[in-house]
Each structure stands twice: as structure tokens, then as C-alpha cells.
């Protein structure tokens, strides 16, 4: 289906571009969200008549988004979650969780503005993109940890999981007696007496 874009759509085009998209994408996303019009003579005439107004509205929205981006850009939020010993979360961190954390920090964003490429399912520090406007995107840091102390370590750049699984350097080795029966406890060899040492 051919559509006329009413705003910039990532990987598609700019305002006024006539692009061909799959029917389902147009019917279920672009048209209901007023991001595009079906491309026909009547709609082309309507778009051309209103183009100046549409461009002006877009510029105003972009200006507001750029002002709002100063509050959000570079923010860091910490989410404390339960996780297994291997660092896998019991559940995952969703866009809603990030929105709530940002609102607690005083930044206003909508759930649909958080762009998660894949769900966050392990502890760590993640860069998450916040799309405030089709032409304005900023980054926030999301620190997912099991405790505030662990979050502080991760914020300093410590890989908590690697530190937890470091090799034990104590040098302990278990006694092994090759002649022992299974289940038998190894017995230390008797200490040499002074007489045998002199001989």
C-alpha cells in the first residue's frame, strides 16, 4: 500500500514522502496513529493544502522534545530486582519499570517512548534509548542490580558476576589416597619419629 507520511518514521522517510509499505503495517500502525494517509489524489490534495501547518506543528513538537531531552539525557536510574546466583533476573525489566524510575527522578517520559531492542533479563548496566520525538532521541543508563551495594559497584565499572566467580586462590587441595575404598576417609600418614630420621 502506498502512503503519504505525516511525520518522520524511522527507516521509512520524512514528512511528505510517498512510500510503499505492507498493508498490515499501514492499517494497524501508520493510519490509526495518524502517522500517514493513504496515497490517492484526494489525500495528496489535502496534504499539499495542509503541508505548511503539518511542518509547523512538527517543528513545535520537536522544539518541545528538545527542551524535555535536557531533563532526560544522560540520566542514570537504578532498579533493584531479585536474581539468581548466575545473575539471571526472576522476570525481566520492562519499559514501564524504566518509566517509573525516570519519573521518580523527575523526568517525564511515556511508555511508548522507551526503545528496548531486547528485554533486560540479567543484572548489569544497560544503555536504553528514549525516543522523545521522531527526530529527537536520548540515552539513559539503567543499572539493574540485586542490592544497592551491588548497584554502586556496577556504577563504578566493576563486573559483579566476574568478581563473584573469580578463582579461589587459596591453593587448597583435597587429600587423595589411591588405595582407599570408596567412601573411606583419607588418613594422614604417621609423622616420622626422631629415631627414623637419625638412621
Short mmCIF file of C-alpha atoms in Angstrom, two decimals:
data_model
loop_
_atom_site.label_atom_id
_atom_site.label_comp_id
_atom_site.label_asym_id
_atom_site.label_seq_id
_atom_site.Cartn_x
_atom_site.Cartn_y
_atom_site.Cartn_z
CA UNK A 1 0.00 0.00 0.00
CA UNK A 2 1.25 3.49 -0.83
CA UNK A 3 1.01 6.06 1.94
CA UNK A 4 1.96 9.72 2.45
CA UNK A 5 3.94 10.21 5.66
CA UNK A 6 2.65 12.90 8.03
CA UNK A 7 5.76 12.70 10.25
CA UNK A 8 9.24 11.27 10.08
CA UNK A 9 9.14 7.48 10.51
CA UNK A 10 12.45 5.76 11.22
CA UNK A 11 13.70 3.61 8.32
CA UNK A 12 10.82 4.82 6.12
CA UNK A 13 11.11 8.52 5.31
CA UNK A 14 10.40 12.18 6.08
CA UNK A 15 7.22 14.26 6.13
CA UNK A 16 5.52 14.22 2.72
CA UNK A 17 7.37 11.17 1.37
CA UNK A 18 5.20 8.71 -0.55
CA UNK A 19 6.34 5.22 0.43
CA UNK A 20 5.15 1.70 -0.18
CA UNK A 21 4.61 -0.38 2.96
CA UNK A 22 2.95 -3.68 3.77
CA UNK A 23 -0.82 -3.44 4.11
CA UNK A 24 -0.84 -4.67 7.71
CA UNK A 25 1.78 -2.11 8.82
CA UNK A 26 -0.26 0.69 7.24
CA UNK A 27 -3.66 -0.48 8.55
CA UNK A 28 -2.53 -1.42 12.07
CA UNK A 29 0.13 1.21 12.85
CA UNK A 30 0.59 4.13 10.45
CA UNK A 31 -3.05 5.02 9.69
CA UNK A 32 -4.58 4.59 13.20
CA UNK A 33 -1.70 6.56 14.80
CA UNK A 34 -2.12 9.37 12.23
CA UNK A 35 1.44 8.97 11.02
CA UNK A 36 0.35 8.59 7.38
CA UNK A 37 -2.50 8.96 4.86
CA UNK A 38 -3.42 6.56 2.08
CA UNK A 39 -1.85 7.78 -1.12
CA UNK A 40 -4.61 8.83 -3.53
CA UNK A 41 -5.42 12.05 -5.41
CA UNK A 42 -7.82 13.39 -2.76
CA UNK A 43 -5.36 12.79 0.11
CA UNK A 44 -2.47 14.28 -1.90
CA UNK A 45 -4.52 17.46 -2.37
CA UNK A 46 -5.38 17.56 1.36
CA UNK A 47 -1.73 17.03 2.30
CA UNK A 48 -0.47 19.76 -0.06
CA UNK A 49 -3.09 22.20 1.30
CA UNK A 50 -2.07 21.48 4.92
CA UNK A 51 1.66 20.87 4.41
CA UNK A 52 2.78 24.18 5.93
CA UNK A 53 0.64 23.60 9.05
CA UNK A 54 1.85 19.98 9.43
CA UNK A 55 5.51 21.04 9.11
CA UNK A 56 5.00 23.90 11.61
CA UNK A 57 3.33 21.56 14.14
CA UNK A 58 6.20 19.10 13.73
CA UNK A 59 8.77 21.85 14.35
CA UNK A 60 6.92 22.93 17.52
CA UNK A 61 6.75 19.35 18.81
CA UNK A 62 10.43 18.85 18.03
CA UNK A 63 11.31 22.03 19.94
CA UNK A 64 9.34 20.81 22.98
CA UNK A 65 11.04 17.41 22.75
CA UNK A 66 14.49 19.03 22.60
CA UNK A 67 13.69 21.03 25.76
CA UNK A 68 12.42 17.88 27.50
CA UNK A 69 15.50 15.94 26.36
CA UNK A 70 17.72 18.10 28.59
CA UNK A 71 15.92 16.64 31.65
CA UNK A 72 16.28 13.06 30.44
CA UNK A 73 19.59 12.85 28.54
CA UNK A 74 22.35 11.06 30.42
CA UNK A 75 20.18 10.22 33.44
CA UNK A 76 21.04 7.08 35.34
CA UNK A 77 18.41 5.02 37.17
CA UNK A 78 18.88 2.03 39.44
CA UNK A 79 16.45 -0.87 39.57
CA UNK A 80 16.78 -3.40 42.41
CA UNK A 81 15.50 -6.82 41.34
CA UNK A 82 15.72 -10.38 42.59
CA UNK A 83 18.09 -12.54 40.57
CA UNK A 84 19.69 -15.98 40.66
CA UNK A 85 23.34 -16.62 41.57
CA UNK A 86 24.20 -16.52 37.86
CA UNK A 87 22.73 -13.01 37.51
CA UNK A 88 19.55 -14.01 35.64
CA UNK A 89 16.53 -11.98 36.77
CA UNK A 90 13.37 -13.64 38.02
CA UNK A 91 11.28 -11.96 35.33
CA UNK A 92 12.53 -9.06 33.23
CA UNK A 93 12.76 -5.26 33.24
CA UNK A 94 10.02 -3.75 31.08
CA UNK A 95 9.60 -0.26 29.62
CA UNK A 96 7.05 0.50 32.36
CA UNK A 97 9.69 -0.12 35.08
CA UNK A 98 12.10 2.32 33.39
CA UNK A 99 9.35 4.96 33.02
CA UNK A 100 8.51 4.69 36.75
CA UNK A 101 12.20 5.01 37.71
CA UNK A 102 12.65 8.06 35.44
CA UNK A 103 9.50 9.70 36.86
CA UNK A 104 10.89 9.19 40.37
CA UNK A 105 13.98 11.12 39.17
CA UNK A 106 11.73 13.93 37.87
CA UNK A 107 11.81 13.13 34.13
CA UNK A 108 8.53 12.82 32.22
CA UNK A 109 8.50 10.15 29.52
CA UNK A 110 5.84 7.85 28.10
CA UNK A 111 6.00 4.08 27.95
CA UNK A 112 5.87 4.18 24.14
CA UNK A 113 8.99 6.42 24.09
CA UNK A 114 11.25 3.77 25.67
CA UNK A 115 13.01 1.74 22.96
CA UNK A 116 14.15 -1.66 24.25
CA UNK A 117 15.86 -3.65 21.50
CA UNK A 118 15.57 -6.78 23.63
CA UNK A 119 14.18 -7.43 27.12
CA UNK A 120 16.54 -6.90 30.07
CA UNK A 121 16.81 -10.31 31.75
CA UNK A 122 20.13 -10.14 33.63
CA UNK A 123 21.81 -7.82 36.11
CA UNK A 124 24.16 -5.21 34.66
CA UNK A 125 24.30 -1.66 33.29
CA UNK A 126 22.36 -1.03 30.07
CA UNK A 127 22.12 1.95 27.71
CA UNK A 128 18.45 2.46 26.80
CA UNK A 129 17.26 4.79 24.03
CA UNK A 130 14.39 7.19 24.77
CA UNK A 131 12.66 8.43 21.59
CA UNK A 132 11.02 11.72 22.67
CA UNK A 133 10.12 12.69 19.08
CA UNK A 134 10.72 11.00 15.71
CA UNK A 135 13.75 13.30 15.32
CA UNK A 136 14.90 13.52 18.99
CA UNK A 137 16.39 10.53 20.83
CA UNK A 138 18.49 10.42 24.02
CA UNK A 139 20.26 7.73 26.06
CA UNK A 140 19.68 6.80 29.70
CA UNK A 141 21.67 4.33 31.80
CA UNK A 142 19.70 1.59 33.56
CA UNK A 143 21.60 -0.13 36.39
CA UNK A 144 19.90 -3.44 37.28
CA UNK A 145 21.24 -4.99 40.48
CA UNK A 146 20.27 -7.24 43.40
CA UNK A 147 21.17 -4.70 46.11
CA UNK A 148 22.11 -1.01 46.41
CA UNK A 149 25.72 -2.04 47.22
CA UNK A 150 25.91 -4.13 44.05
CA UNK A 151 24.44 -1.21 42.06
CA UNK A 152 27.21 1.07 43.41
CA UNK A 153 29.88 -1.43 42.34
CA UNK A 154 28.37 -1.74 38.86
CA UNK A 155 28.18 2.06 38.56
CA UNK A 156 31.95 2.18 39.25
CA UNK A 157 32.51 -0.26 36.38
CA UNK A 158 33.03 -3.47 38.39
CA UNK A 159 31.72 -6.61 36.68
CA UNK A 160 29.91 -8.10 39.68
CA UNK A 161 29.36 -11.52 38.09
CA UNK A 162 33.03 -11.90 37.10
CA UNK A 163 34.15 -10.84 40.58
CA UNK A 164 31.78 -13.34 42.17
CA UNK A 165 33.12 -16.25 40.15
CA UNK A 166 36.85 -15.45 40.45
CA UNK A 167 39.02 -18.50 41.07
CA UNK A 168 39.76 -19.37 44.66
CA UNK A 169 43.47 -18.64 45.02
CA UNK A 170 43.86 -20.28 48.47
CA UNK A 171 45.57 -23.32 46.96
CA UNK A 172 43.50 -25.86 48.92
CA UNK A 173 43.65 -29.41 47.55
CA UNK A 174 41.80 -32.37 48.97
CA UNK A 175 43.86 -35.34 50.22
CA UNK A 176 43.66 -38.28 47.88
CA UNK A 177 44.58 -41.84 48.79
CA UNK A 178 44.60 -44.09 45.70
CA UNK A 179 44.30 -47.24 47.87
CA UNK A 180 41.28 -46.05 49.85
CA UNK A 181 37.94 -47.81 49.48
CA UNK A 182 35.07 -45.67 48.14
CA UNK A 183 33.52 -43.68 50.99
CA UNK A 184 36.55 -44.13 53.27
CA UNK A 185 38.09 -41.01 54.81
CA UNK A 186 41.75 -40.41 53.94
CA UNK A 187 44.05 -40.90 56.91
CA UNK A 188 47.19 -38.83 57.29
CA UNK A 189 50.44 -40.80 57.13
CA UNK A 190 52.08 -41.12 60.59
CA UNK A 191 54.69 -38.47 61.20
CA UNK A 192 58.32 -39.67 61.05
CA UNK A 193 59.82 -40.12 64.52
CA UNK A 194 63.21 -38.73 65.53
CA UNK A 195 64.75 -42.24 65.55
CA UNK A 196 63.94 -42.97 61.91
CA UNK A 197 65.12 -39.51 60.92
CA UNK A 198 68.55 -40.13 62.55
CA UNK A 199 69.03 -43.54 60.92
#
